[in-house]
Coordinates of N, CA and C in Angstrom, one line a residue:
V27 N 53.5 183.9 73.6 CA 52.6 182.5 73.6 C 53.3 181.8 73.1
F28 N 53.8 182.1 71.9 CA 54.5 181.2 70.8 C 55.7 180.5 71.4
A29 N 56.4 181.3 71.9 CA 57.9 180.7 72.5 C 57.5 179.7 73.5
H30 N 56.2 179.8 74.2 CA 55.6 178.9 75.5 C 55.3 177.4 74.7
R31 N 54.6 177.9 73.5 CA 54.4 176.6 72.8 C 55.4 175.8 72.2
F32 N 56.4 176.4 71.5 CA 57.3 175.7 70.9 C 58.2 174.9 72.5
M33 N 58.3 175.6 73.2 CA 58.9 175.0 74.5 C 58.2 173.9 75.2
A34 N 56.9 173.9 75.0 CA 55.9 172.8 75.7 C 56.0 171.7 74.6
I35 N 56.2 171.9 73.3 CA 56.4 170.5 72.4 C 58.0 170.0 72.6
A36 N 59.0 170.8 73.0 CA 59.9 170.2 73.2 C 60.1 169.3 74.6
T37 N 59.5 169.8 75.8 CA 59.1 169.1 77.0 C 58.6 168.2 76.8
H38 N 57.5 168.1 76.1 CA 56.7 166.7 75.7 C 57.4 165.5 74.8
M39 N 58.3 166.1 73.9 CA 59.1 165.2 73.3 C 60.0 164.3 74.6
G40 N 60.4 165.2 75.4 CA 61.6 164.8 76.4 C 60.9 163.7 77.5
D41 N 59.4 164.3 77.7 CA 58.6 163.1 78.6 C 58.5 161.7 77.9
V42 N 58.2 162.0 76.6 CA 58.1 160.4 75.8 C 59.4 159.9 76.0
L43 N 60.5 160.3 75.7 CA 61.8 159.7 75.7 C 62.2 159.5 76.9
Q44 N 62.0 160.1 78.2 CA 62.3 159.4 79.4 C 61.5 158.2 79.9
R45 N 60.2 158.1 79.3 CA 59.4 157.2 79.6 C 59.5 155.7 78.7
T46 N 59.9 156.2 77.7 CA 59.8 154.7 76.8 C 61.4 154.4 76.6
A47 N 62.5 155.1 77.3 CA 63.9 154.5 76.9 C 63.9 153.6 78.1
I48 N 65.0 152.5 77.7 CA 65.3 151.6 78.6 C 66.7 151.8 79.2
S49 N 67.5 152.7 78.9 CA 68.8 153.0 79.4 C 68.6 153.6 80.5
T50 N 69.6 153.6 81.6 CA 69.6 154.2 83.1 C 70.2 155.7 82.6
N51 N 70.9 155.8 81.7 CA 71.4 157.1 81.2 C 70.2 157.8 81.1
I52 N 69.7 157.4 80.1 CA 68.3 158.2 79.8 C 67.0 158.3 80.6
R53 N 66.7 157.1 81.1 CA 65.5 157.1 82.1 C 65.9 157.9 83.4
D54 N 66.9 157.3 83.9 CA 67.1 157.7 85.3 C 68.2 158.8 85.5
R55 N 69.1 159.1 84.5 CA 69.9 160.3 84.7 C 69.2 161.3 84.2
L56 N 68.6 161.1 82.9 CA 68.2 162.4 82.4 C 69.2 163.0 81.6
D57 N 70.0 162.0 81.0 CA 70.8 162.4 79.9 C 70.7 162.7 78.6
F58 N 69.7 163.3 78.3 CA 69.1 163.6 76.9 C 68.6 164.9 76.6
S59 N 68.2 165.4 75.7 CA 67.7 166.6 75.1 C 66.8 166.3 73.9
C60 N 65.9 167.4 74.0 CA 65.1 167.7 72.6 C 64.8 169.0 72.1
A61 N 65.0 169.1 71.0 CA 64.6 170.5 70.6 C 63.8 170.6 69.0
L62 N 63.8 171.8 68.7 CA 62.8 172.1 67.6 C 64.0 173.1 66.7
F63 N 63.5 172.9 65.5 CA 64.6 173.7 64.5 C 63.9 174.1 63.3
D64 N 64.3 175.1 62.8 CA 63.5 175.8 61.6 C 63.9 175.0 60.3
L65 N 63.7 175.4 59.2 CA 64.0 174.8 57.8 C 65.4 174.8 57.4
N66 N 66.4 175.7 58.4 CA 67.4 175.8 58.0 C 68.3 175.2 59.2
A67 N 68.0 174.3 60.1 CA 68.3 174.1 61.2 C 69.0 174.8 62.3
G68 N 68.0 176.0 62.5 CA 68.3 177.0 63.5 C 67.4 176.6 64.3
L69 N 68.0 176.6 65.7 CA 67.7 176.1 66.9 C 66.6 177.4 67.2
V70 N 65.2 176.6 67.5 CA 63.8 177.5 67.9 C 63.5 177.6 69.6
A71 N 63.6 176.2 70.0 CA 63.1 176.0 71.4 C 63.9 174.6 71.6
N72 N 64.1 174.6 72.9 CA 64.9 173.5 73.7 C 64.3 173.5 75.1
A73 N 63.9 172.5 75.4 CA 63.6 172.1 76.9 C 64.9 172.1 77.9
P74 N 64.4 172.5 79.1 CA 65.9 172.5 80.1 C 66.2 171.3 80.3
H75 N 67.0 170.8 79.2 CA 67.7 169.3 79.2 C 69.5 169.6 79.5
I76 N 70.3 168.9 78.9 CA 71.5 169.3 78.7 C 72.1 170.2 77.9
P77 N 72.7 171.3 78.3 CA 73.1 172.2 77.8 C 74.5 171.8 76.6
V78 N 75.1 171.1 76.8 CA 76.1 170.6 75.9 C 75.7 170.1 74.7
H79 N 74.3 169.2 74.9 CA 73.6 168.5 73.7 C 73.1 169.8 72.7
L80 N 72.5 170.9 73.5 CA 71.9 171.7 72.8 C 72.7 173.0 72.0
G81 N 73.8 173.1 72.4 CA 74.7 173.8 71.9 C 75.6 173.3 70.6
A82 N 75.4 172.0 70.4 CA 75.8 171.4 69.2 C 74.7 170.5 68.2
M83 N 73.6 170.6 69.0 CA 72.7 169.8 68.1 C 72.2 170.2 66.9
A84 N 72.2 171.6 66.7 CA 71.8 172.3 65.4 C 72.9 171.9 64.5
K85 N 74.1 171.7 64.7 CA 75.2 171.1 63.6 C 74.7 170.0 63.4
S86 N 74.1 169.1 64.4 CA 74.0 167.6 63.6 C 72.8 167.5 62.8
V87 N 71.9 168.8 62.9 CA 70.8 168.9 62.3 C 71.2 169.2 60.8
A88 N 72.0 170.2 60.6 CA 72.4 170.7 59.5 C 73.2 169.7 58.9
A89 N 74.0 169.0 59.7 CA 74.7 167.8 58.7 C 73.8 167.1 58.0
V90 N 72.8 166.4 58.8 CA 71.6 165.6 58.3 C 71.2 166.2 56.9
A91 N 70.8 167.5 57.1 CA 70.2 168.2 56.2 C 71.0 168.2 54.7
H92 N 72.1 168.4 55.1 CA 73.3 168.6 54.1 C 73.3 167.2 53.4
A93 N 73.4 166.1 54.0 CA 73.2 164.8 53.4 C 72.2 164.1 53.0
H94 N 70.8 164.8 53.2 CA 69.7 164.4 52.9 C 69.0 165.5 52.5
P95 N 69.1 166.3 51.3 CA 68.6 167.7 51.4 C 66.9 167.6 50.7
Q96 N 66.3 166.3 50.8 CA 65.3 165.8 50.1 C 64.5 164.9 50.7
P97 N 64.3 165.0 52.2 CA 63.8 163.6 53.1 C 62.4 163.6 52.7
L98 N 62.0 162.4 53.0 CA 60.6 162.3 52.7 C 59.8 162.1 54.2
P99 N 58.4 162.8 53.9 CA 57.7 162.2 55.3 C 57.8 161.1 55.8
G100 N 58.1 160.8 57.1 CA 58.0 159.7 57.6 C 59.5 159.2 57.9
D101 N 60.5 159.9 57.2 CA 61.8 159.5 57.2 C 62.3 159.9 58.8
A102 N 63.6 159.4 59.2 CA 64.2 159.7 60.4 C 65.8 159.3 60.1
F103 N 66.9 160.1 60.6 CA 68.0 159.8 60.7 C 68.8 159.9 61.7
V104 N 69.7 159.2 62.0 CA 70.7 158.8 63.0 C 72.2 159.5 63.0
T105 N 72.7 160.0 63.7 CA 74.0 160.4 63.8 C 74.5 160.5 65.4
N106 N 76.2 160.2 65.4 CA 76.9 160.9 66.5 C 78.3 161.1 66.0
D107 N 78.3 161.5 64.8 CA 79.7 162.1 64.2 C 80.2 163.4 64.9
P108 N 81.1 163.3 65.4 CA 81.7 164.4 65.9 C 82.2 165.6 65.2
A109 N 82.4 165.0 63.6 CA 82.3 166.2 63.0 C 81.4 166.3 62.3
G110 N 80.3 166.0 62.9 CA 78.9 166.5 62.2 C 78.1 167.2 63.3
G111 N 78.5 167.7 64.4 CA 77.6 168.1 65.3 C 77.8 167.2 66.7
G112 N 78.3 166.1 66.6 CA 78.3 165.3 67.3 C 79.2 165.5 69.0
S113 N 79.1 164.9 69.9 CA 80.3 165.2 71.1 C 81.0 163.9 71.2
H114 N 80.7 163.3 72.0 CA 81.3 162.1 72.4 C 80.3 160.8 71.8
L115 N 80.7 159.7 71.2 CA 80.1 158.8 70.6 C 78.6 158.3 71.1
P116 N 78.6 158.1 72.5 CA 77.5 157.7 73.3 C 76.4 158.8 73.1
D117 N 76.6 160.0 72.7 CA 75.3 160.6 72.5 C 75.1 160.4 71.1
I118 N 73.9 159.8 71.1 CA 73.4 159.7 69.7 C 72.2 160.5 69.4
T119 N 72.1 161.2 68.1 CA 71.1 162.0 67.8 C 70.1 161.6 66.7
V120 N 68.7 161.4 66.9 CA 67.8 161.3 66.1 C 67.3 162.6 65.4
V121 N 67.4 162.9 64.0 CA 66.6 163.7 63.5 C 65.5 163.4 62.7
T122 N 64.6 164.0 62.8 CA 63.2 164.0 61.9 C 62.6 165.3 61.2
P123 N 62.5 165.1 59.9 CA 62.2 166.3 59.2 C 60.4 166.4 59.4
V124 N 59.9 167.5 59.7 CA 58.4 167.8 59.5 C 58.0 168.7 58.0
H125 N 57.1 168.0 57.5 CA 56.7 168.4 56.4 C 55.1 168.9 56.7
D126 N 54.5 169.7 55.7 CA 53.3 170.2 55.8 C 52.4 169.1 55.2
D127 N 51.2 169.7 54.9 CA 50.1 168.6 54.4 C 50.5 168.5 52.9
A128 N 50.9 169.5 52.2 CA 51.5 169.1 51.2 C 52.6 168.4 50.6
G129 N 53.4 167.8 51.6 CA 54.2 167.2 51.4 C 55.7 168.2 51.5
A130 N 56.1 169.5 51.9 CA 56.8 170.2 52.0 C 57.6 170.3 53.2
L131 N 58.7 170.3 53.0 CA 59.7 170.3 54.2 C 59.5 171.6 55.1
R132 N 59.4 171.7 56.3 CA 59.2 172.9 56.8 C 59.8 173.3 58.0
F133 N 60.0 172.1 58.8 CA 60.8 172.2 60.2 C 61.7 170.8 60.1
W134 N 62.7 170.8 61.4 CA 63.1 169.7 61.9 C 62.9 169.7 63.5
V135 N 62.8 167.9 63.9 CA 62.7 168.1 65.3 C 64.1 167.3 65.7
A136 N 64.6 167.1 66.9 CA 65.8 166.3 67.0 C 65.9 165.8 68.7
S137 N 66.0 164.5 69.0 CA 66.6 164.3 70.1 C 68.1 163.6 70.4
R138 N 68.4 163.8 71.4 CA 69.8 163.3 71.3 C 69.8 162.5 72.9
G139 N 70.4 161.3 72.9 CA 70.5 160.5 74.2 C 71.8 159.9 74.6
H140 N 72.1 159.8 75.6 CA 73.4 159.2 75.8 C 73.1 157.8 76.0
H141 N 73.8 156.9 75.3 CA 73.6 155.4 75.2 C 74.3 154.6 76.4
A142 N 74.3 153.6 76.9 CA 75.1 153.3 77.8 C 76.4 152.8 77.1
E143 N 76.1 152.1 75.6 CA 77.0 151.4 75.2 C 76.7 151.8 73.7
I144 N 78.0 151.9 73.3 CA 78.1 152.3 71.6 C 79.3 151.5 71.3
G145 N 80.3 150.2 71.7 CA 81.2 149.6 71.3 C 82.5 150.6 71.9
G146 N 83.6 150.2 71.0 CA 84.9 150.7 71.9 C 85.7 150.0 72.3
A147 N 87.0 150.2 72.4 CA 88.0 149.4 73.4 C 87.7 149.1 74.7
T148 N 86.7 150.0 75.2 CA 86.1 149.7 76.6 C 84.7 150.1 76.9
P149 N 84.2 149.4 78.0 CA 82.8 149.3 78.2 C 82.6 150.8 78.4
G150 N 81.4 151.5 77.9 CA 81.1 152.9 78.2 C 81.5 153.7 76.9
S151 N 82.3 153.2 75.9 CA 82.8 153.8 74.9 C 83.4 155.0 74.8
M152 N 84.1 155.1 76.1 CA 85.0 156.6 76.1 C 86.1 155.9 76.6
P153 N 86.9 155.3 76.1 CA 88.5 154.9 76.7 C 89.5 156.2 76.4
P154 N 89.7 156.5 77.7 CA 90.7 157.7 77.8 C 92.1 157.6 77.1
F155 N 92.5 156.8 76.7 CA 93.8 156.7 76.1 C 93.6 156.1 74.5
S156 N 92.5 156.5 73.9 CA 92.3 156.2 72.5 C 93.0 157.0 71.4
T157 N 93.4 156.6 70.3 CA 94.3 157.1 69.5 C 93.5 157.5 68.0
S158 N 92.2 156.9 68.2 CA 91.5 156.8 66.7 C 90.1 156.8 67.2
I159 N 89.3 157.4 66.4 CA 87.6 157.4 66.9 C 87.1 155.9 66.9
E160 N 87.5 155.2 66.1 CA 87.2 153.9 66.0 C 87.0 153.0 67.2
Q161 N 88.4 153.3 68.0 CA 88.8 152.9 69.4 C 87.5 153.3 70.4
E162 N 86.6 154.4 70.1 CA 85.6 155.1 70.8 C 84.1 154.3 70.7
G163 N 84.0 153.4 69.5 CA 82.9 153.0 69.2 C 82.2 153.1 67.6
V164 N 81.3 152.6 67.4 CA 80.9 152.8 66.3 C 80.5 154.4 65.8
V165 N 80.8 154.5 64.8 CA 80.3 156.2 64.1 C 79.4 156.0 63.1
L166 N 78.5 156.8 63.3 CA 76.9 156.9 62.4 C 77.0 158.3 62.1
R167 N 77.3 158.5 60.7 CA 77.3 159.7 60.0 C 75.9 160.1 59.2
A168 N 74.9 160.4 60.1 CA 74.0 161.0 59.3 C 73.1 159.9 58.4
E169 N 73.0 158.8 59.1 CA 72.4 157.6 58.4 C 71.1 157.5 58.5
L170 N 70.2 156.7 57.6 CA 68.7 156.5 57.6 C 68.3 155.4 58.5
L171 N 67.5 155.9 59.4 CA 67.1 155.2 60.6 C 65.5 154.7 60.2
T172 N 65.1 155.3 59.3 CA 63.6 154.8 58.9 C 63.5 155.5 57.7
R173 N 62.8 154.8 56.7 CA 62.5 155.4 55.3 C 60.8 155.5 55.3
A174 N 60.3 156.5 55.6 CA 59.0 156.6 55.7 C 58.1 155.3 56.1
G175 N 58.5 155.1 57.5 CA 57.9 153.8 58.1 C 58.8 153.6 59.2
P176 N 58.7 151.9 59.5 CA 59.2 151.5 61.0 C 60.8 151.9 60.5
L177 N 61.3 151.6 62.0 CA 62.9 151.4 62.3 C 63.5 150.5 61.4
E178 N 64.3 150.8 60.5 CA 65.2 149.8 59.8 C 66.1 149.1 60.7
H179 N 65.5 147.9 61.2 CA 66.1 147.1 62.3 C 67.3 146.2 61.6
E180 N 67.5 145.7 60.5 CA 68.4 145.2 60.0 C 69.5 145.9 59.9
T181 N 69.2 146.9 59.0 CA 70.5 147.9 58.6 C 70.7 148.5 59.9
I182 N 70.3 149.0 60.8 CA 71.0 149.5 62.1 C 71.6 148.6 63.1
M183 N 71.1 147.4 63.1 CA 71.8 146.2 63.6 C 73.1 145.9 63.0
A184 N 72.9 145.8 61.6 CA 74.6 145.8 60.9 C 75.4 146.7 61.2
R185 N 75.0 148.0 61.2 CA 75.7 149.2 61.6 C 76.4 149.0 62.9
L186 N 75.7 148.9 64.0 CA 76.0 148.7 65.3 C 77.2 147.6 65.8
Q187 N 77.1 146.5 64.9 CA 77.6 145.2 65.0 C 79.1 145.1 63.9
H188 N 79.1 146.8 63.5 CA 80.3 146.6 62.4 C 81.6 147.4 63.0
G189 N 82.5 147.1 62.3 CA 83.8 147.7 63.0 C 84.6 146.8 63.9
P190 N 85.9 147.4 64.0 CA 86.7 146.6 65.1 C 86.4 146.8 66.6
F191 N 85.3 147.5 66.8 CA 85.1 147.7 68.2 C 83.3 147.6 68.0
P192 N 82.6 147.0 67.9 CA 81.3 147.1 67.8 C 80.5 147.3 69.0
S193 N 79.2 147.5 69.1 CA 78.5 147.8 70.4 C 78.2 146.3 71.1
R194 N 78.6 146.2 72.5 CA 78.3 145.3 73.1 C 76.7 144.9 73.5
A195 N 75.8 145.9 73.1 CA 74.8 145.9 73.5 C 73.6 146.5 72.1
P196 N 73.9 145.5 71.2 CA 73.0 146.6 70.3 C 71.6 146.3 70.5
A197 N 70.8 145.7 71.0 CA 69.3 145.4 71.1 C 69.0 146.6 72.2
E198 N 69.8 147.1 72.9 CA 69.5 147.9 74.0 C 69.6 149.2 72.9
N199 N 70.4 149.6 72.3 CA 70.7 150.6 71.6 C 69.2 150.5 70.8
I200 N 69.3 149.7 70.3 CA 67.8 149.8 69.2 C 66.8 150.2 70.1
A201 N 66.4 149.7 71.0 CA 65.3 150.1 72.1 C 65.4 151.5 72.3
D202 N 66.5 151.9 72.6 CA 66.6 153.4 73.0 C 66.2 154.5 71.6
L203 N 66.8 153.9 70.5 CA 66.8 154.5 69.4 C 65.2 154.6 69.0
E204 N 64.6 153.6 69.1 CA 62.8 153.7 69.0 C 62.3 154.8 69.9
A205 N 62.9 154.7 71.2 CA 62.3 155.7 72.3 C 62.6 156.9 71.7
Q206 N 63.8 157.4 71.1 CA 64.1 158.8 70.4 C 63.4 158.9 69.3
L207 N 62.8 158.1 68.4 CA 62.2 157.9 67.3 C 60.4 158.5 67.9
A208 N 60.2 157.7 68.9 CA 58.8 157.8 69.5 C 58.8 159.7 69.9
A209 N 59.9 159.8 70.5 CA 59.7 161.5 70.8 C 59.7 162.2 69.8
N210 N 60.5 162.1 68.7 CA 60.7 162.7 67.6 C 59.0 163.0 66.6
R211 N 58.6 161.7 67.0 CA 57.3 161.7 66.0 C 56.3 162.4 67.1
R212 N 56.2 162.5 68.4 CA 55.2 163.3 69.1 C 55.8 164.8 68.8
G213 N 57.0 165.1 68.8 CA 57.2 166.5 68.1 C 56.7 166.9 66.9
V214 N 56.5 166.0 65.7 CA 56.2 166.2 64.7 C 54.7 166.3 64.9
A215 N 54.2 165.5 65.2 CA 52.6 165.7 65.4 C 52.1 167.1 66.0
L216 N 52.8 167.2 67.1 CA 52.5 168.7 68.0 C 52.6 169.7 67.3
L217 N 53.9 170.0 66.3 CA 54.2 170.7 65.2 C 53.3 171.4 64.5
R218 N 52.8 169.7 63.9 CA 51.8 169.9 62.6 C 50.4 170.4 63.4
S219 N 50.0 169.9 64.3 CA 48.8 170.6 65.3 C 48.9 172.2 65.4
L220 N 50.0 172.4 65.6 CA 50.3 174.0 65.8 C 49.8 174.9 64.4
C221 N 50.5 173.9 63.4 CA 50.2 174.7 61.9 C 49.0 174.8 61.6
E222 N 48.2 173.6 61.8 CA 46.6 173.5 61.5 C 45.9 174.6 62.2
R223 N 46.4 174.8 63.6 CA 45.7 176.0 64.2 C 45.9 177.3 63.6
Y224 N 47.1 177.6 63.6 CA 47.4 178.9 63.3 C 47.8 179.2 61.8
G225 N 48.4 178.2 61.0 CA 48.8 178.2 59.6 C 50.2 178.2 59.8
V226 N 51.0 177.4 58.4 CA 52.4 177.6 58.4 C 53.2 178.5 58.8
Q227 N 52.7 179.7 57.7 CA 53.2 180.8 57.7 C 53.5 181.8 59.3
V228 N 52.4 181.4 59.9 CA 52.2 182.4 61.1 C 53.3 181.6 62.1
V229 N 53.3 180.1 62.1 CA 54.5 179.1 62.6 C 55.9 179.8 62.6
E230 N 56.1 179.9 61.1 CA 57.4 180.1 60.7 C 57.7 181.8 61.1
A231 N 56.7 182.6 61.0 CA 57.0 183.6 61.3 C 57.5 183.9 62.8
Y232 N 56.8 183.1 63.6 CA 57.2 183.6 64.9 C 58.3 182.7 65.6
M233 N 58.7 181.5 64.9 CA 60.0 181.0 64.8 C 61.0 181.9 64.7
G234 N 60.8 182.8 63.4 CA 61.8 184.1 63.4 C 62.0 185.1 64.3
H235 N 60.7 185.6 64.6 CA 60.5 186.4 65.8 C 61.4 186.0 67.2
I236 N 61.4 184.6 67.6 CA 61.7 184.3 68.7 C 63.1 184.2 68.4
Q237 N 63.9 183.9 67.7 CA 65.3 183.7 67.1 C 65.8 185.4 66.8
D238 N 65.0 186.0 66.5 CA 65.7 187.4 66.5 C 65.6 188.2 68.0
D239 N 64.7 187.8 68.7 CA 64.4 188.5 70.1 C 65.7 187.5 70.6
A240 N 66.3 186.5 70.7 CA 67.5 186.0 71.5 C 68.7 186.5 70.8
C241 N 68.6 186.8 69.7 CA 70.0 187.4 69.0 C 70.0 188.9 69.7
A242 N 69.1 189.5 70.0 CA 69.1 191.0 70.2 C 69.5 190.8 71.8
A243 N 68.9 189.8 72.4 CA 69.3 189.6 74.2 C 70.9 189.4 74.3
V244 N 71.5 188.4 73.0 CA 72.7 187.9 73.2 C 73.5 189.2 73.4
T245 N 73.2 189.9 72.2 CA 74.3 190.9 71.6 C 74.0 192.4 72.4
S246 N 73.0 192.3 73.3 CA 73.0 193.2 74.3 C 73.7 192.9 75.7
A247 N 73.7 191.5 76.0 CA 74.7 190.8 76.7 C 76.2 191.3 76.4
I248 N 76.5 190.8 75.4 CA 77.8 190.9 74.7 C 78.4 192.6 75.2
A249 N 77.1 193.5 74.4 CA 77.7 194.8 74.5 C 78.0 195.5 75.8
A250 N 77.2 194.8 77.1 CA 77.6 195.2 78.4 C 78.8 194.7 79.0
L251 N 79.4 193.9 78.4 CA 80.6 193.7 79.1 C 81.8 194.7 78.7
P252 N 82.5 194.8 79.4 CA 83.9 195.7 79.4 C 84.7 195.5 78.4
D253 N 85.6 196.8 78.1 CA 86.6 196.2 76.9 C 87.7 195.6 77.8
G254 N 88.8 195.2 77.0 CA 90.0 194.6 77.6 C 90.2 192.9 77.8
S255 N 91.3 192.6 78.5 CA 91.4 190.9 78.4 C 91.1 190.7 79.8
S256 N 90.8 189.6 79.6 CA 90.4 188.7 81.1 C 91.2 187.4 81.1
T257 N 91.5 186.9 82.3 CA 92.0 185.6 82.6 C 91.3 185.0 83.8
A258 N 91.4 183.7 83.7 CA 91.2 182.9 84.8 C 91.7 181.5 84.6
T259 N 91.9 181.0 86.0 CA 92.8 179.9 86.3 C 91.8 178.8 87.2
E260 N 91.8 177.7 86.6 CA 91.2 176.8 87.6 C 92.3 175.4 87.3
H261 N 91.9 174.5 88.4 CA 92.8 173.5 88.4 C 92.0 172.1 88.5
L262 N 92.5 170.9 87.8 CA 91.9 169.7 87.8 C 92.3 168.9 89.1
D263 N 91.6 167.7 89.2 CA 92.0 167.1 90.6 C 93.2 166.8 90.6
D264 N 93.8 166.6 89.9 CA 95.7 166.1 90.1 C 96.4 167.4 89.9
G265 N 95.7 168.7 90.0 CA 96.4 169.7 90.3 C 97.0 170.3 88.8
T266 N 96.8 169.8 87.6 CA 96.8 170.4 86.5 C 95.9 171.7 86.1
A267 N 96.9 172.4 85.6 CA 96.4 174.0 85.7 C 95.3 174.2 84.1
L268 N 94.3 174.8 84.3 CA 93.5 175.0 83.2 C 93.3 176.8 83.2
A269 N 94.0 177.3 82.3 CA 94.3 179.0 82.3 C 93.5 179.4 80.9

């Protein structure tokens, strides 16, 4: 029951993000992901979005938690740093803490969306022959997006327009970040509602039960694999072998 409740919250977050974003990547291609995390940035539930996002998003949440160990209610942070859980720079993650009624930090929610533009030497922010991260675009390293209130427009706009290869469409970035922020706030509200109904301790306990069950399932699957070594080879379009 709780697994479905947590999954439903992540799904609702995704619905909000899809309907409020202006980027074709997010709205039409559905290149986004939303998820819930425990106090220690451990993944609890994710909607069936983009797997590569979900495999790395916990690292982004952990990087934000490390950089901002005492976030305030209403805060939110933004990151696309590959050294802190990011993938390529167009995938921007918004991370929001979830506090209880007493103001204590309890959980995290996050959403990651593929922005159409984040700067770089070529449009699309993925130049194939870049030799430095700056050539791929603007790097956001666990930076403050909101401080207990509205989005920090001037600060974020300045960051998007900074560096040798700034974003070509910062206004669109801001719009999509606001959509991600709205999705996260929906997740915060639904998690707080769940805590009001069952109590924070019960919600935390069932997050742990779900993680324990997932651990047992993966351990069992690995144990079923035969001993020994295995190899496989696939080829790229130009014939290059991946072995």
